[in-house]
mmCIF file of C-alpha atoms and ligand atoms in Angstrom:
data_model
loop_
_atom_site.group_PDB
_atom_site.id
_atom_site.type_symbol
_atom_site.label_atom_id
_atom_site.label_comp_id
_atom_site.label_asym_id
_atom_site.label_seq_id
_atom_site.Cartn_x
_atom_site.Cartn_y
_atom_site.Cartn_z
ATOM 1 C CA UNK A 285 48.778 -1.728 19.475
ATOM 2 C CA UNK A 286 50.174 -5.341 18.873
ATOM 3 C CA UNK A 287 51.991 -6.248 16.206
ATOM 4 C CA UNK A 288 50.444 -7.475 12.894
ATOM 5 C CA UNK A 289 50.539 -11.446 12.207
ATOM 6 C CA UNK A 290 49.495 -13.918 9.742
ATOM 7 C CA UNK A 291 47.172 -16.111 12.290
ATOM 8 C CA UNK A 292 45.295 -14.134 15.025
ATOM 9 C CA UNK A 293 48.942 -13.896 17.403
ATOM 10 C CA UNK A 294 52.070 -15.679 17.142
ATOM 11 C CA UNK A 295 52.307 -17.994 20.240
ATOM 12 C CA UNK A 296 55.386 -18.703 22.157
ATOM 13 C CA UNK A 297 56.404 -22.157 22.321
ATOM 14 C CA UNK A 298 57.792 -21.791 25.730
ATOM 15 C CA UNK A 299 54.251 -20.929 26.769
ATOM 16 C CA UNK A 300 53.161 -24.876 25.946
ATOM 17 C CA UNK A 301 53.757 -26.878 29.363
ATOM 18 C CA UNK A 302 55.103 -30.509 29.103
ATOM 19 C CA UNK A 303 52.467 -30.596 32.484
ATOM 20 C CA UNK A 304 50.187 -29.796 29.388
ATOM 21 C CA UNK A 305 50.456 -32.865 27.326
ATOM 22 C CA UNK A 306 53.131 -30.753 25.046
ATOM 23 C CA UNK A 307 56.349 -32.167 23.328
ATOM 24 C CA UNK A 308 59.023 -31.609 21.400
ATOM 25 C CA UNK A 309 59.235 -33.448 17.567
ATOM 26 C CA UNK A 310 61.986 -32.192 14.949
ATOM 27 C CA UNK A 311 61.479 -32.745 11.161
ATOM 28 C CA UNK A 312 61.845 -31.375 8.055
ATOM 29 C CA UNK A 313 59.264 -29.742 5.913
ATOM 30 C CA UNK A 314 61.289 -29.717 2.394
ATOM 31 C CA UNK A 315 62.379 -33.193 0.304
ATOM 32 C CA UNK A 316 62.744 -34.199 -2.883
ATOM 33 C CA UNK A 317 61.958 -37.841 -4.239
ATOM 34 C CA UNK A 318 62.097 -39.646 -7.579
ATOM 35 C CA UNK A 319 58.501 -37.841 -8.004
ATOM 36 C CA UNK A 320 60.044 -34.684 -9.013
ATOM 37 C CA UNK A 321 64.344 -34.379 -9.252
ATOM 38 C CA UNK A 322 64.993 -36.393 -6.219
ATOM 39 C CA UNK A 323 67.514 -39.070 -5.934
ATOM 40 C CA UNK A 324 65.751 -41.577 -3.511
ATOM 41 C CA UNK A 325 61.893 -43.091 -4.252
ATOM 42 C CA UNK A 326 59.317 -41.532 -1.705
ATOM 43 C CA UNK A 327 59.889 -45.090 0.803
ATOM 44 C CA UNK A 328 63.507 -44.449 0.507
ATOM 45 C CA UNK A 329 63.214 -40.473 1.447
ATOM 46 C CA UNK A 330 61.084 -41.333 4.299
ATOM 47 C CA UNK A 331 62.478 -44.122 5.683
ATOM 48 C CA UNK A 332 66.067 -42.103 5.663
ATOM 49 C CA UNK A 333 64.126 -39.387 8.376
ATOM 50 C CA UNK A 334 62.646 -42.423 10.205
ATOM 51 C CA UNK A 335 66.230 -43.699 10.972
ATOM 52 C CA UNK A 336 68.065 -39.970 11.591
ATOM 53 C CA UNK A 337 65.888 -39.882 14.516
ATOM 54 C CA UNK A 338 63.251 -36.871 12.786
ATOM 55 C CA UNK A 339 59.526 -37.221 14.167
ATOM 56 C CA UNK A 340 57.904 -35.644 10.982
ATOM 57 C CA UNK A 341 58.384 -34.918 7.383
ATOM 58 C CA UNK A 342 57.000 -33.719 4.467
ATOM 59 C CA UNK A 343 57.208 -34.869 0.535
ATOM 60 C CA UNK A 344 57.441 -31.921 -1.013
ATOM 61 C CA UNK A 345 58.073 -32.628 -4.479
ATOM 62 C CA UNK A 346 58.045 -30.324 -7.327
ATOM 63 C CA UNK A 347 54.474 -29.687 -8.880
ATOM 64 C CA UNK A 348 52.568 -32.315 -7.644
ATOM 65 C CA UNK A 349 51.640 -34.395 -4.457
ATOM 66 C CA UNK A 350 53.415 -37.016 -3.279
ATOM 67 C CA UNK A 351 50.630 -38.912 -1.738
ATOM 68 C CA UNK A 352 51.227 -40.199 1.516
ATOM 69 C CA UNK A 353 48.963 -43.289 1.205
ATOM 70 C CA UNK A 354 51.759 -44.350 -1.167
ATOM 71 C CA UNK A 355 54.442 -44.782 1.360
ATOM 72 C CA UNK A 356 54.536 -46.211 4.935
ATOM 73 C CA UNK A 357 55.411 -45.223 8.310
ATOM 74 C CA UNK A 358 55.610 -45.814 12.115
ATOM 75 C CA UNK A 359 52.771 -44.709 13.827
ATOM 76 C CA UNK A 360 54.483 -42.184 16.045
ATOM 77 C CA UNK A 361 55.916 -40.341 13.313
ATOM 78 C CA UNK A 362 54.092 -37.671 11.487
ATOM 79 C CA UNK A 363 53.735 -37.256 7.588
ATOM 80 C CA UNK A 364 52.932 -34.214 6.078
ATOM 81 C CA UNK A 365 51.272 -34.374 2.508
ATOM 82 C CA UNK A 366 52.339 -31.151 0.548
ATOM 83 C CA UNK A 367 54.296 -30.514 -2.775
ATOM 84 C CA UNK A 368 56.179 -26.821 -4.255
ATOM 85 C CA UNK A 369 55.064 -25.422 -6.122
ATOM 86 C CA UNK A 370 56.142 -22.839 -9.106
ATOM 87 C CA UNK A 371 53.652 -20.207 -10.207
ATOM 88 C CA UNK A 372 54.540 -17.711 -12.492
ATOM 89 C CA UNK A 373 55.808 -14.578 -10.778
ATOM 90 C CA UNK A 374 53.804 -11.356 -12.359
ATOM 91 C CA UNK A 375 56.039 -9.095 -10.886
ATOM 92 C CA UNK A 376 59.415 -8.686 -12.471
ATOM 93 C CA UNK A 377 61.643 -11.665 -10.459
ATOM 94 C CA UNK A 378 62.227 -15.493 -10.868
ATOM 95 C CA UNK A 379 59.499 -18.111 -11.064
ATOM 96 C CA UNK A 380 58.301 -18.650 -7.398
ATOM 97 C CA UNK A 381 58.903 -21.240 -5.008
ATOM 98 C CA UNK A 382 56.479 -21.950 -2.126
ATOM 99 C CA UNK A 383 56.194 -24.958 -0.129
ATOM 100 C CA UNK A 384 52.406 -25.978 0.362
ATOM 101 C CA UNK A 385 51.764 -27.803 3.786
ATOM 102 C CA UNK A 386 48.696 -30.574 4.599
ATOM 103 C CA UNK A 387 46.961 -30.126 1.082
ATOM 104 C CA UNK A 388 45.243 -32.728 -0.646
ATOM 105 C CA UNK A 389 43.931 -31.242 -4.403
ATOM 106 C CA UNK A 390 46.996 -31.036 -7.194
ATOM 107 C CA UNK A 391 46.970 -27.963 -9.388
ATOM 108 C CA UNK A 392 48.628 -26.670 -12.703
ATOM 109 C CA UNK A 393 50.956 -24.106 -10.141
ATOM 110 C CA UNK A 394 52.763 -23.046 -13.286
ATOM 111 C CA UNK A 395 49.767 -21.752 -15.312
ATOM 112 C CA UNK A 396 48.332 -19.882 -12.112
ATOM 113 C CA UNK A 397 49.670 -16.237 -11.005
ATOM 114 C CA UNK A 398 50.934 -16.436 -7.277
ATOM 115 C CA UNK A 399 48.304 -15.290 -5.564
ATOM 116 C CA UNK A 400 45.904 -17.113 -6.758
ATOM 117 C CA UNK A 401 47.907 -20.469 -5.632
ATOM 118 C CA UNK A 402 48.013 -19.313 -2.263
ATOM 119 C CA UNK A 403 44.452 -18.840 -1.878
ATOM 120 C CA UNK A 404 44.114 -22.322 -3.557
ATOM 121 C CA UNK A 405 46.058 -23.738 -0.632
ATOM 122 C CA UNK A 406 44.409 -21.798 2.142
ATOM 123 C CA UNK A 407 40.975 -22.657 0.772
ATOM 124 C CA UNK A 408 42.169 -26.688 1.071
ATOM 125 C CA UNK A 409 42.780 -25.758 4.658
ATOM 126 C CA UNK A 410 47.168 -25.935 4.188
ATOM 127 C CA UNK A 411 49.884 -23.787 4.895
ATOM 128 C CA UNK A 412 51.947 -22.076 2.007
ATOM 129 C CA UNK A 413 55.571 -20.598 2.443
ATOM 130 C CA UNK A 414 57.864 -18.819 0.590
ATOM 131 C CA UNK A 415 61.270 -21.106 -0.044
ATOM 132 C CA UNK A 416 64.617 -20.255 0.009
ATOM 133 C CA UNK A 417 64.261 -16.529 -0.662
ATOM 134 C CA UNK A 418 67.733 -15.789 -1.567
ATOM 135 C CA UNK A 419 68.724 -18.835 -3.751
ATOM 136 C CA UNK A 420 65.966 -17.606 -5.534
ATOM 137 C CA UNK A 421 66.916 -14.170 -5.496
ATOM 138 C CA UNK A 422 63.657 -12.842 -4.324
ATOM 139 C CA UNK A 423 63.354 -9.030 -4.278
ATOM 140 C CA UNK A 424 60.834 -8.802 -1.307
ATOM 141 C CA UNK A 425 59.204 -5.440 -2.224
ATOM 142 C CA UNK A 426 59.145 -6.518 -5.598
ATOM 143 C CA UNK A 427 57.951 -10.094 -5.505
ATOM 144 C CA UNK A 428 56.222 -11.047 -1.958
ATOM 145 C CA UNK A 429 55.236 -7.800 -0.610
ATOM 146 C CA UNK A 430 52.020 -7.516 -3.602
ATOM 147 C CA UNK A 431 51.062 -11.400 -2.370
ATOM 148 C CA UNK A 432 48.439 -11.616 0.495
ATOM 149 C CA UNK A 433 48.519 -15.364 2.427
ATOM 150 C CA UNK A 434 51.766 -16.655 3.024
ATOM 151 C CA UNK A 435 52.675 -18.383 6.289
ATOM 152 C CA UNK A 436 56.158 -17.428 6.228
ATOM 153 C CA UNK A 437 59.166 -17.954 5.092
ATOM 154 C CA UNK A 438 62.253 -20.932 4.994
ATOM 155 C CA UNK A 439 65.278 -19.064 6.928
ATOM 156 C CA UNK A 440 67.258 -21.836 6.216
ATOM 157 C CA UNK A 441 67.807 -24.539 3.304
ATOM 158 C CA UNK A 442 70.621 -26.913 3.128
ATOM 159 C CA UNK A 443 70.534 -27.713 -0.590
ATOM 160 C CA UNK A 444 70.812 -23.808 -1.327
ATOM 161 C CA UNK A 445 73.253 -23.420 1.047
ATOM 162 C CA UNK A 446 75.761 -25.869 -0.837
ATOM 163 C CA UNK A 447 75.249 -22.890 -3.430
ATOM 164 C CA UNK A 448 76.163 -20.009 -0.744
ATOM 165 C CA UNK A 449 72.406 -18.556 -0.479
ATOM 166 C CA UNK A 450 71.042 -21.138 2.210
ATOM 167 C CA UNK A 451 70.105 -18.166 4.452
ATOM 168 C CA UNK A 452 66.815 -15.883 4.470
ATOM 169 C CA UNK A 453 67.008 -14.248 7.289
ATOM 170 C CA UNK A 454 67.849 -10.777 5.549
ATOM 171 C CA UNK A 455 64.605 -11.720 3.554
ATOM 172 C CA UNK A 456 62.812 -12.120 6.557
ATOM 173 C CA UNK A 457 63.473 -9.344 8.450
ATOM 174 C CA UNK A 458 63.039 -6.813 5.325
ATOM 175 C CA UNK A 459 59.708 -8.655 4.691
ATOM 176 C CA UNK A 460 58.892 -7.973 8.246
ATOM 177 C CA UNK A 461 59.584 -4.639 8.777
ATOM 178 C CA UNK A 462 58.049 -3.643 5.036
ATOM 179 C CA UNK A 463 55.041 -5.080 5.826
ATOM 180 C CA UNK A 464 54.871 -4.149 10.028
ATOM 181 C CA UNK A 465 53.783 -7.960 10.279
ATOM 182 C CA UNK A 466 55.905 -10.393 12.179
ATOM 183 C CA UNK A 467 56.028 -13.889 10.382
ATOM 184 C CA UNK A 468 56.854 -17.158 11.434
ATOM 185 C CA UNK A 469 60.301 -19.607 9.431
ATOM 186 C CA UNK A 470 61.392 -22.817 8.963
ATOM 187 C CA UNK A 471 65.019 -24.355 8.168
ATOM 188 C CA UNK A 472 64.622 -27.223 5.730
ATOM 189 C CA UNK A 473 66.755 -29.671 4.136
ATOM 190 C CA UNK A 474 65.420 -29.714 1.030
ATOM 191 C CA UNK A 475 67.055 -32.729 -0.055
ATOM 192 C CA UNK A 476 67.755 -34.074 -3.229
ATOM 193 C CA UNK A 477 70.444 -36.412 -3.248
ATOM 194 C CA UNK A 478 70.521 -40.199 -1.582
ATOM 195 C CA UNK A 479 71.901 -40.356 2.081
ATOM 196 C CA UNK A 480 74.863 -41.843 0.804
ATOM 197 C CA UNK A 481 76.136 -38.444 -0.769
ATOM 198 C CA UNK A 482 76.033 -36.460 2.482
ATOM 199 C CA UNK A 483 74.719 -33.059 0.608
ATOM 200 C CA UNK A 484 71.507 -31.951 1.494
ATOM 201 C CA UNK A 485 69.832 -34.374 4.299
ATOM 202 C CA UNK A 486 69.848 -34.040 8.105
ATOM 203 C CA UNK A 487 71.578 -30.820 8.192
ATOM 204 C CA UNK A 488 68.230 -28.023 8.755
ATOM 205 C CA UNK A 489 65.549 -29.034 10.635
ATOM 206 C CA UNK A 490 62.329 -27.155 12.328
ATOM 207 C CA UNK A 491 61.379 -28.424 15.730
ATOM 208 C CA UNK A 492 57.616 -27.559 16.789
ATOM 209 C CA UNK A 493 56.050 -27.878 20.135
ATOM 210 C CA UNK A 494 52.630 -30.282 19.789
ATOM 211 C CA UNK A 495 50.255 -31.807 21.999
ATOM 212 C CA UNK A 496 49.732 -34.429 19.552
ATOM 213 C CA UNK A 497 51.536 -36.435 16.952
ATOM 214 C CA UNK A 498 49.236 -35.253 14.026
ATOM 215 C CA UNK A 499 49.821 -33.515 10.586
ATOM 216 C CA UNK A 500 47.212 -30.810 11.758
ATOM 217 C CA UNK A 501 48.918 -30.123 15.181
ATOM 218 C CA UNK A 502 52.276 -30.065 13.484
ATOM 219 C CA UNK A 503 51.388 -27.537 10.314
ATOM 220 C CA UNK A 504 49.547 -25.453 13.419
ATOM 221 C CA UNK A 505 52.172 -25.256 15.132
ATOM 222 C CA UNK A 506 53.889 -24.141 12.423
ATOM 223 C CA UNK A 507 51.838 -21.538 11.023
ATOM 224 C CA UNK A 508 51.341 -20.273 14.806
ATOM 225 C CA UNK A 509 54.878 -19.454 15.574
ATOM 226 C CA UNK A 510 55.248 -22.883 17.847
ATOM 227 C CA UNK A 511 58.791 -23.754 16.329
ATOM 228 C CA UNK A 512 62.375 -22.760 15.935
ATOM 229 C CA UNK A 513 64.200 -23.545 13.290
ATOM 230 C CA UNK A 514 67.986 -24.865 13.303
ATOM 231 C CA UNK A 515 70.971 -26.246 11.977
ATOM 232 C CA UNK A 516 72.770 -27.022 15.493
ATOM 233 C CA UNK A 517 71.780 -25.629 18.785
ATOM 234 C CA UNK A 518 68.639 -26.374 20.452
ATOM 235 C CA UNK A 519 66.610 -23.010 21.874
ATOM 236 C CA UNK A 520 65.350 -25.034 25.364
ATOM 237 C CA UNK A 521 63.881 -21.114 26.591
ATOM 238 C CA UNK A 522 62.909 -17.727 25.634
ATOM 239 C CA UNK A 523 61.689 -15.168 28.834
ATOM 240 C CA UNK A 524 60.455 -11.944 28.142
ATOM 241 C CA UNK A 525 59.764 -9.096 30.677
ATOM 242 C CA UNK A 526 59.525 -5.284 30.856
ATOM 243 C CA UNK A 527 62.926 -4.465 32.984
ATOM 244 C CA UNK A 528 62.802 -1.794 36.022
ATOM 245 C CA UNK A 529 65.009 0.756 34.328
ATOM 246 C CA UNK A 530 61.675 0.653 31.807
ATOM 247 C CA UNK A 531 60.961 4.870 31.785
ATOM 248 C CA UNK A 532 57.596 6.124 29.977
ATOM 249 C CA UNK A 533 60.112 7.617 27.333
ATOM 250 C CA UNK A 534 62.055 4.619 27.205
ATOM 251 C CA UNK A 535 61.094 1.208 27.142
ATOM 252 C CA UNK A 536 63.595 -1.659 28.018
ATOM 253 C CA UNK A 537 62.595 -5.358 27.640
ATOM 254 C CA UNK A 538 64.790 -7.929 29.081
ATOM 255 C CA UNK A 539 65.195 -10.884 27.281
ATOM 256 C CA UNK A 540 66.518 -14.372 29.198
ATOM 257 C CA UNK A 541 67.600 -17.099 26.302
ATOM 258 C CA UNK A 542 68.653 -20.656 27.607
ATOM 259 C CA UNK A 543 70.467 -23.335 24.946
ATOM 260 C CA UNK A 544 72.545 -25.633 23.944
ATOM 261 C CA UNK A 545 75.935 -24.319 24.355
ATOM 262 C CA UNK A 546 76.588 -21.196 22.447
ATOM 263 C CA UNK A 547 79.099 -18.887 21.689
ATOM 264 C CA UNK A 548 77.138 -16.198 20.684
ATOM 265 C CA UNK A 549 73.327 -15.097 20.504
ATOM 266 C CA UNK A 550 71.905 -12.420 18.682
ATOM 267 C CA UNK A 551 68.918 -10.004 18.969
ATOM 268 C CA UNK A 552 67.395 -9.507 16.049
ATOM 269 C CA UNK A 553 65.042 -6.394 16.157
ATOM 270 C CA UNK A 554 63.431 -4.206 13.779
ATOM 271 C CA UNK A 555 65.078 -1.494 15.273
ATOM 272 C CA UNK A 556 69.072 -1.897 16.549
ATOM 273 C CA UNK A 557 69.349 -4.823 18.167
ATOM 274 C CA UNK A 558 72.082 -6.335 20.473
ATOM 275 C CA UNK A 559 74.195 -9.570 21.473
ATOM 276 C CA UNK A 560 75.257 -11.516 24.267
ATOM 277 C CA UNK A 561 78.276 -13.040 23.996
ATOM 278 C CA UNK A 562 80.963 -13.768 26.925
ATOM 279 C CA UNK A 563 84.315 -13.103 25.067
ATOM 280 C CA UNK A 564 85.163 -16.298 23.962
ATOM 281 C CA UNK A 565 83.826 -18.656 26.627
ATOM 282 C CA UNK A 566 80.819 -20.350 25.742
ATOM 283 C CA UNK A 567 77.489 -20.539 27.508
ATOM 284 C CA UNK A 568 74.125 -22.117 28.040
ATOM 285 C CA UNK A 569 71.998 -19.123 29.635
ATOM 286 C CA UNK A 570 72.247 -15.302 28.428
ATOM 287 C CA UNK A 571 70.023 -12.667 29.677
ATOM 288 C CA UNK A 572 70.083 -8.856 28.130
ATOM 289 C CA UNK A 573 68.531 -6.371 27.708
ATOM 290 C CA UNK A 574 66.366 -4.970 24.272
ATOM 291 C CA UNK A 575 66.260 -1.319 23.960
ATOM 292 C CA UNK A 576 65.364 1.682 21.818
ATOM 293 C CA UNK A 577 61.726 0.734 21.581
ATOM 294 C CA UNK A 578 61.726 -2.034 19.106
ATOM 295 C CA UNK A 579 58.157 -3.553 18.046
ATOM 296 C CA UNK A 580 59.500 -7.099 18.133
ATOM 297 C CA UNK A 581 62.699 -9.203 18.299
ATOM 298 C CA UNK A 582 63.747 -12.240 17.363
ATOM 299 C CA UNK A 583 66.918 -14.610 18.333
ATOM 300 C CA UNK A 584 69.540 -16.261 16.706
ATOM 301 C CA UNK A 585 72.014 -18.793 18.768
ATOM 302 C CA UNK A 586 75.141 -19.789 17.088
ATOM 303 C CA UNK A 587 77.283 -22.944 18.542
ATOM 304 C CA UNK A 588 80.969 -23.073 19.224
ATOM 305 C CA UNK A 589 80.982 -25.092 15.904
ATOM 306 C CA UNK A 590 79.424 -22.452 13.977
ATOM 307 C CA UNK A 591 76.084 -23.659 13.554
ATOM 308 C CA UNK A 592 73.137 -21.869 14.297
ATOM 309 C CA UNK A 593 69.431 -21.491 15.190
ATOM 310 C CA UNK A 594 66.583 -19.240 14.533
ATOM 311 C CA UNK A 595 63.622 -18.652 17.249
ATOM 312 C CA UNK A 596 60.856 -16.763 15.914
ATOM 313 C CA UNK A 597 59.891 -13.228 16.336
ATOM 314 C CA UNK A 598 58.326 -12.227 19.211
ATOM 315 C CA UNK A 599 55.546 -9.174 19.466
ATOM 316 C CA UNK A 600 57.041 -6.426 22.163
ATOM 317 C CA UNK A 601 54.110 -4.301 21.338
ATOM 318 C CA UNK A 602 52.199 -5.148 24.438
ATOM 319 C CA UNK A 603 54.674 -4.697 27.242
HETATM 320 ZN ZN1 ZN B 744 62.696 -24.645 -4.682
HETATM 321 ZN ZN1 ZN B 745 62.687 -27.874 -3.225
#
């Protein structure tokens, strides 16, 4: 039986054909502007994503929307109108943070338990995720697992990581395998400061795979597993096939994973897991093998220079 998922199936991104009409855009889903505690007024934020070369972004200010008929833009880059919000958290842990995608209707997020802010945002037609897990030392059993609605969760955030806790992914895979539901991340910035400091901007970034340059494509892309998220290396493929050495008792899936160069890339599974690496020389293609049954995997590339990229998970349920 396949896999549990937030939407009705996660969908590869490497299934979307450029002979399709389908394209890359990078952006960042997570900034701050003199609307809530950021450095930089909403113009400045934007126009500092324009320039770095990102295709979309979203204001994502604390408590309220940053409305994007406020600000200007070119017309082939995308702007996202969200905010994060803090509802109380019922359950024991700190105050929550979830980033609420393509919303248009502000609400008192404090006074509200979680769940009903999520349902808020789904009923407005958005996206809501849970941010930066660890910084906010989110005990998943504790604090997510009772909340019903989430789109996933930020793997990566650059502001948190200037703190040591940028990473999720431990989050993400406990939340996973807790709930037997595969769920889709982003790596955000979540900048605060002005370019000039070089802190928290241009350093985590999502890249989704659209058809068209529109909010809606981009947050459904998003919410439907069409992304990878990264702070480095760029995840150009991901193959998946049931190997020959497959037995009824034992079922092998082979896994081929083309980047950027790489020094190292993980399997993440729910059950063991494995790596490719090629003892010190770096690489561009890597093809292994997943065994032991796992229900899904997902893969992490890491650079020469240490950075690092997270595809999502994919269901290995149905081969
Ligand atoms: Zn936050
Ligand atoms: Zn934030």
């Amino acid at each position: 039986m396949a896999i549990e998922t937030p939407v009705d199936g996660l969908v590869s991104p490497y299934d979307l054909a450029s002979d399709d009409g389908y394209e890359w855009l990078k952006g960042n889903l997570h900034s701050h502007t003199t609307n809530s505690d950021g450095k930089p007024s909403p113009q400045e934020r934007l126009d500092g994503y324009v320039e770095h070369g990102y295709n979309f972004l979203c204001l994502s200010d604390h408590y309220k929307i940053t409305r994007t008929d406020t600000v200007s833009w070119p017309d082939d880059f995308v702007l996202i109108q969200g905010a994060e919000f803090h509802p109380t958290n019922p359950f024991g842990g700190q105050v929550h943070h979830f980033v609420a995608l393509n919303i248009h209707e502000d609400m008192d997020s404090q006074q509200l338990p979680p769940q009903l802010v999520i349902d808020a945002v789904r009923e407005q037609g958005g996206t809501i995720w849970l941010a930066h897990p660890h910084w906010s030392s989110i005990n998943i059993l504790r604090d997510t697992l009772p909340l019903r609605g989430l789109s996933g969760i930020e793997v990566f955030n650059t502001t948190c990581r200037r703190m040591g806790r940028g990473e999720g992914s431990i989050h993400w895979d406990d939340w996973m395998s807790l709930e037997g539901k595969i769920y889709p991340a982003l790596a955000n910035d979540d900048s605060h400061a002005l370019d000039s400091a070089r802190h928290d901007t241009y350093q985590g970034w999502t890249v989704v795979r659209v058809k068209e340059r529109t909010a809606a494509a981009v947050v459904e892309a998003l919410a439907t597993g069409a992304s990878y998220g990264s702070t480095g290396p760029e995840i150009i493929d991901i193959q998946l096939r049931l190997s020959d050495q497959s037995t009824d008792k034992s079922r092998i899936v082979e896994a081929t994973v083309v980047s950027s160069e790489a020094q190292r890339i993980f399997a993440v599974c729910d059950t063991y897991g494995t790596e490719y690496h090629e003892h010190g020389s770096s690489f561009e293609t890597a093809s292994f093998s997943i065994r032991a049954n796992a229900r899904w995997s997902r893969f992490e590339v890491i650079a020469p220079d240490g950075t690092k990229a997270w595809s999502n998970p994919f269901d290995l349920t149905g081969f």
